[in-house]
């Protein structure tokens, strides 16, 4: 999925733009994606903690929404995210 140009008009720092772009690359046609923060961190070569902080910032700015995924056995999995701006 492509990254919308409006993102560059918003007050985002470089980490938010980088993580948002990564999420756009992983999103399906519905704008949903579910990579773990560890996967994103490894791919971008930044810490998992930085990814968590950045995802929180993107969620506060309503650029993404996040909800928990539950496995069939009742355990939790990585979150599922949805792009807010498409």
JSON list of C-alpha atoms in Angstrom, two decimals:
[
{"chain": "A", "resi": 1, "resn": "UNK", "atom": "CA", "xyz": [0.00, 0.00, 0.00]},
{"chain": "A", "resi": 2, "resn": "UNK", "atom": "CA", "xyz": [1.33, 3.46, -0.81]},
{"chain": "A", "resi": 3, "resn": "UNK", "atom": "CA", "xyz": [2.01, 6.15, 1.79]},
{"chain": "A", "resi": 4, "resn": "UNK", "atom": "CA", "xyz": [-0.37, 9.12, 1.40]},
{"chain": "A", "resi": 5, "resn": "UNK", "atom": "CA", "xyz": [1.27, 12.48, 0.67]},
{"chain": "A", "resi": 6, "resn": "UNK", "atom": "CA", "xyz": [-0.79, 14.14, 3.44]},
{"chain": "A", "resi": 7, "resn": "UNK", "atom": "CA", "xyz": [1.56, 12.49, 5.96]},
{"chain": "A", "resi": 8, "resn": "UNK", "atom": "CA", "xyz": [4.30, 14.93, 4.97]},
{"chain": "A", "resi": 9, "resn": "UNK", "atom": "CA", "xyz": [2.04, 17.89, 5.81]},
{"chain": "A", "resi": 10, "resn": "UNK", "atom": "CA", "xyz": [1.52, 16.63, 9.37]},
{"chain": "A", "resi": 11, "resn": "UNK", "atom": "CA", "xyz": [3.77, 17.42, 12.34]},
{"chain": "A", "resi": 12, "resn": "UNK", "atom": "CA", "xyz": [5.49, 14.03, 12.47]},
{"chain": "A", "resi": 13, "resn": "UNK", "atom": "CA", "xyz": [9.06, 13.30, 13.50]},
{"chain": "A", "resi": 14, "resn": "UNK", "atom": "CA", "xyz": [11.37, 11.16, 11.37]},
{"chain": "A", "resi": 15, "resn": "UNK", "atom": "CA", "xyz": [10.70, 7.99, 13.40]},
{"chain": "A", "resi": 16, "resn": "UNK", "atom": "CA", "xyz": [6.93, 8.36, 13.00]},
{"chain": "A", "resi": 17, "resn": "UNK", "atom": "CA", "xyz": [7.29, 8.78, 9.24]},
{"chain": "A", "resi": 18, "resn": "UNK", "atom": "CA", "xyz": [9.66, 5.79, 9.02]},
{"chain": "A", "resi": 19, "resn": "UNK", "atom": "CA", "xyz": [7.45, 3.47, 11.08]},
{"chain": "A", "resi": 20, "resn": "UNK", "atom": "CA", "xyz": [4.30, 4.64, 9.29]},
{"chain": "A", "resi": 21, "resn": "UNK", "atom": "CA", "xyz": [5.94, 3.92, 5.94]},
{"chain": "A", "resi": 22, "resn": "UNK", "atom": "CA", "xyz": [6.92, 0.45, 7.13]},
{"chain": "A", "resi": 23, "resn": "UNK", "atom": "CA", "xyz": [3.32, -0.18, 8.16]},
{"chain": "A", "resi": 24, "resn": "UNK", "atom": "CA", "xyz": [2.04, 1.05, 4.79]},
{"chain": "A", "resi": 25, "resn": "UNK", "atom": "CA", "xyz": [4.39, -1.39, 3.08]},
{"chain": "A", "resi": 26, "resn": "UNK", "atom": "CA", "xyz": [2.96, -4.26, 5.15]},
{"chain": "A", "resi": 27, "resn": "UNK", "atom": "CA", "xyz": [-0.72, -3.29, 4.95]},
{"chain": "A", "resi": 28, "resn": "UNK", "atom": "CA", "xyz": [-3.24, -5.31, 2.97]},
{"chain": "A", "resi": 29, "resn": "UNK", "atom": "CA", "xyz": [-5.89, -3.78, 0.68]},
{"chain": "A", "resi": 30, "resn": "UNK", "atom": "CA", "xyz": [-8.08, -3.00, 3.72]},
{"chain": "A", "resi": 31, "resn": "UNK", "atom": "CA", "xyz": [-5.23, -1.05, 5.33]},
{"chain": "A", "resi": 32, "resn": "UNK", "atom": "CA", "xyz": [-4.71, -3.72, 8.01]},
{"chain": "A", "resi": 33, "resn": "UNK", "atom": "CA", "xyz": [-1.41, -5.19, 9.17]},
{"chain": "A", "resi": 34, "resn": "UNK", "atom": "CA", "xyz": [-0.14, -7.18, 12.10]},
{"chain": "A", "resi": 35, "resn": "UNK", "atom": "CA", "xyz": [3.64, -7.29, 12.37]},
{"chain": "A", "resi": 36, "resn": "UNK", "atom": "CA", "xyz": [5.01, -7.41, 15.89]},
{"chain": "A", "resi": 37, "resn": "UNK", "atom": "CA", "xyz": [6.94, -4.45, 17.27]},
{"chain": "A", "resi": 38, "resn": "UNK", "atom": "CA", "xyz": [9.99, -6.72, 17.38]},
{"chain": "A", "resi": 39, "resn": "UNK", "atom": "CA", "xyz": [9.63, -7.45, 13.65]},
{"chain": "A", "resi": 40, "resn": "UNK", "atom": "CA", "xyz": [9.30, -3.74, 12.84]},
{"chain": "A", "resi": 41, "resn": "UNK", "atom": "CA", "xyz": [12.29, -2.92, 15.05]},
{"chain": "A", "resi": 42, "resn": "UNK", "atom": "CA", "xyz": [14.46, -5.58, 13.45]},
{"chain": "A", "resi": 43, "resn": "UNK", "atom": "CA", "xyz": [13.51, -4.44, 9.94]},
{"chain": "A", "resi": 44, "resn": "UNK", "atom": "CA", "xyz": [14.15, -0.75, 10.68]},
{"chain": "A", "resi": 45, "resn": "UNK", "atom": "CA", "xyz": [17.20, -1.42, 12.89]},
{"chain": "A", "resi": 46, "resn": "UNK", "atom": "CA", "xyz": [15.77, 0.50, 15.86]},
{"chain": "A", "resi": 47, "resn": "UNK", "atom": "CA", "xyz": [14.84, -0.67, 19.35]},
{"chain": "A", "resi": 48, "resn": "UNK", "atom": "CA", "xyz": [11.51, -2.32, 20.17]},
{"chain": "A", "resi": 49, "resn": "UNK", "atom": "CA", "xyz": [10.96, 0.36, 22.80]},
{"chain": "A", "resi": 50, "resn": "UNK", "atom": "CA", "xyz": [11.29, 3.07, 20.14]},
{"chain": "A", "resi": 51, "resn": "UNK", "atom": "CA", "xyz": [8.76, 1.23, 17.99]},
{"chain": "A", "resi": 52, "resn": "UNK", "atom": "CA", "xyz": [6.30, 1.01, 20.92]},
{"chain": "A", "resi": 53, "resn": "UNK", "atom": "CA", "xyz": [6.65, 4.74, 21.64]},
{"chain": "A", "resi": 54, "resn": "UNK", "atom": "CA", "xyz": [6.26, 5.58, 17.96]},
{"chain": "A", "resi": 55, "resn": "UNK", "atom": "CA", "xyz": [3.16, 3.38, 17.57]},
{"chain": "A", "resi": 56, "resn": "UNK", "atom": "CA", "xyz": [1.63, 5.09, 20.62]},
{"chain": "A", "resi": 57, "resn": "UNK", "atom": "CA", "xyz": [2.32, 8.48, 19.03]},
{"chain": "A", "resi": 58, "resn": "UNK", "atom": "CA", "xyz": [0.79, 7.41, 15.70]},
{"chain": "A", "resi": 59, "resn": "UNK", "atom": "CA", "xyz": [-2.27, 6.12, 17.53]},
{"chain": "A", "resi": 60, "resn": "UNK", "atom": "CA", "xyz": [-2.66, 9.38, 19.49]},
{"chain": "A", "resi": 61, "resn": "UNK", "atom": "CA", "xyz": [-2.49, 11.29, 16.22]},
{"chain": "A", "resi": 62, "resn": "UNK", "atom": "CA", "xyz": [-5.18, 8.93, 14.84]},
{"chain": "A", "resi": 63, "resn": "UNK", "atom": "CA", "xyz": [-2.98, 7.73, 12.02]},
{"chain": "A", "resi": 64, "resn": "UNK", "atom": "CA", "xyz": [-3.46, 4.13, 13.12]},
{"chain": "A", "resi": 65, "resn": "UNK", "atom": "CA", "xyz": [-5.85, 2.17, 15.30]},
{"chain": "A", "resi": 66, "resn": "UNK", "atom": "CA", "xyz": [-4.78, -0.86, 17.28]},
{"chain": "A", "resi": 67, "resn": "UNK", "atom": "CA", "xyz": [-6.58, -3.84, 18.76]},
{"chain": "A", "resi": 68, "resn": "UNK", "atom": "CA", "xyz": [-5.51, -7.13, 20.32]},
{"chain": "A", "resi": 69, "resn": "UNK", "atom": "CA", "xyz": [-5.57, -10.37, 18.36]},
{"chain": "A", "resi": 70, "resn": "UNK", "atom": "CA", "xyz": [-6.51, -13.55, 20.17]},
{"chain": "A", "resi": 71, "resn": "UNK", "atom": "CA", "xyz": [-5.43, -17.03, 19.09]},
{"chain": "A", "resi": 72, "resn": "UNK", "atom": "CA", "xyz": [-7.84, -19.96, 18.87]},
{"chain": "A", "resi": 73, "resn": "UNK", "atom": "CA", "xyz": [-6.44, -21.35, 22.13]},
{"chain": "A", "resi": 74, "resn": "UNK", "atom": "CA", "xyz": [-7.20, -18.06, 23.93]},
{"chain": "A", "resi": 75, "resn": "UNK", "atom": "CA", "xyz": [-3.63, -16.78, 23.95]},
{"chain": "A", "resi": 76, "resn": "UNK", "atom": "CA", "xyz": [-2.66, -13.38, 22.66]},
{"chain": "A", "resi": 77, "resn": "UNK", "atom": "CA", "xyz": [-0.80, -12.65, 19.46]},
{"chain": "A", "resi": 78, "resn": "UNK", "atom": "CA", "xyz": [0.62, -9.49, 17.92]},
{"chain": "A", "resi": 79, "resn": "UNK", "atom": "CA", "xyz": [-1.75, -6.55, 17.65]},
{"chain": "A", "resi": 80, "resn": "UNK", "atom": "CA", "xyz": [-3.67, -5.85, 14.49]},
{"chain": "A", "resi": 81, "resn": "UNK", "atom": "CA", "xyz": [-3.32, -2.31, 13.23]},
{"chain": "A", "resi": 82, "resn": "UNK", "atom": "CA", "xyz": [-5.34, -0.34, 10.72]},
{"chain": "A", "resi": 83, "resn": "UNK", "atom": "CA", "xyz": [-4.21, 2.75, 8.85]},
{"chain": "A", "resi": 84, "resn": "UNK", "atom": "CA", "xyz": [-6.26, 5.82, 9.73]},
{"chain": "A", "resi": 85, "resn": "UNK", "atom": "CA", "xyz": [-5.19, 7.90, 6.72]},
{"chain": "A", "resi": 86, "resn": "UNK", "atom": "CA", "xyz": [-5.37, 6.19, 3.34]}
]
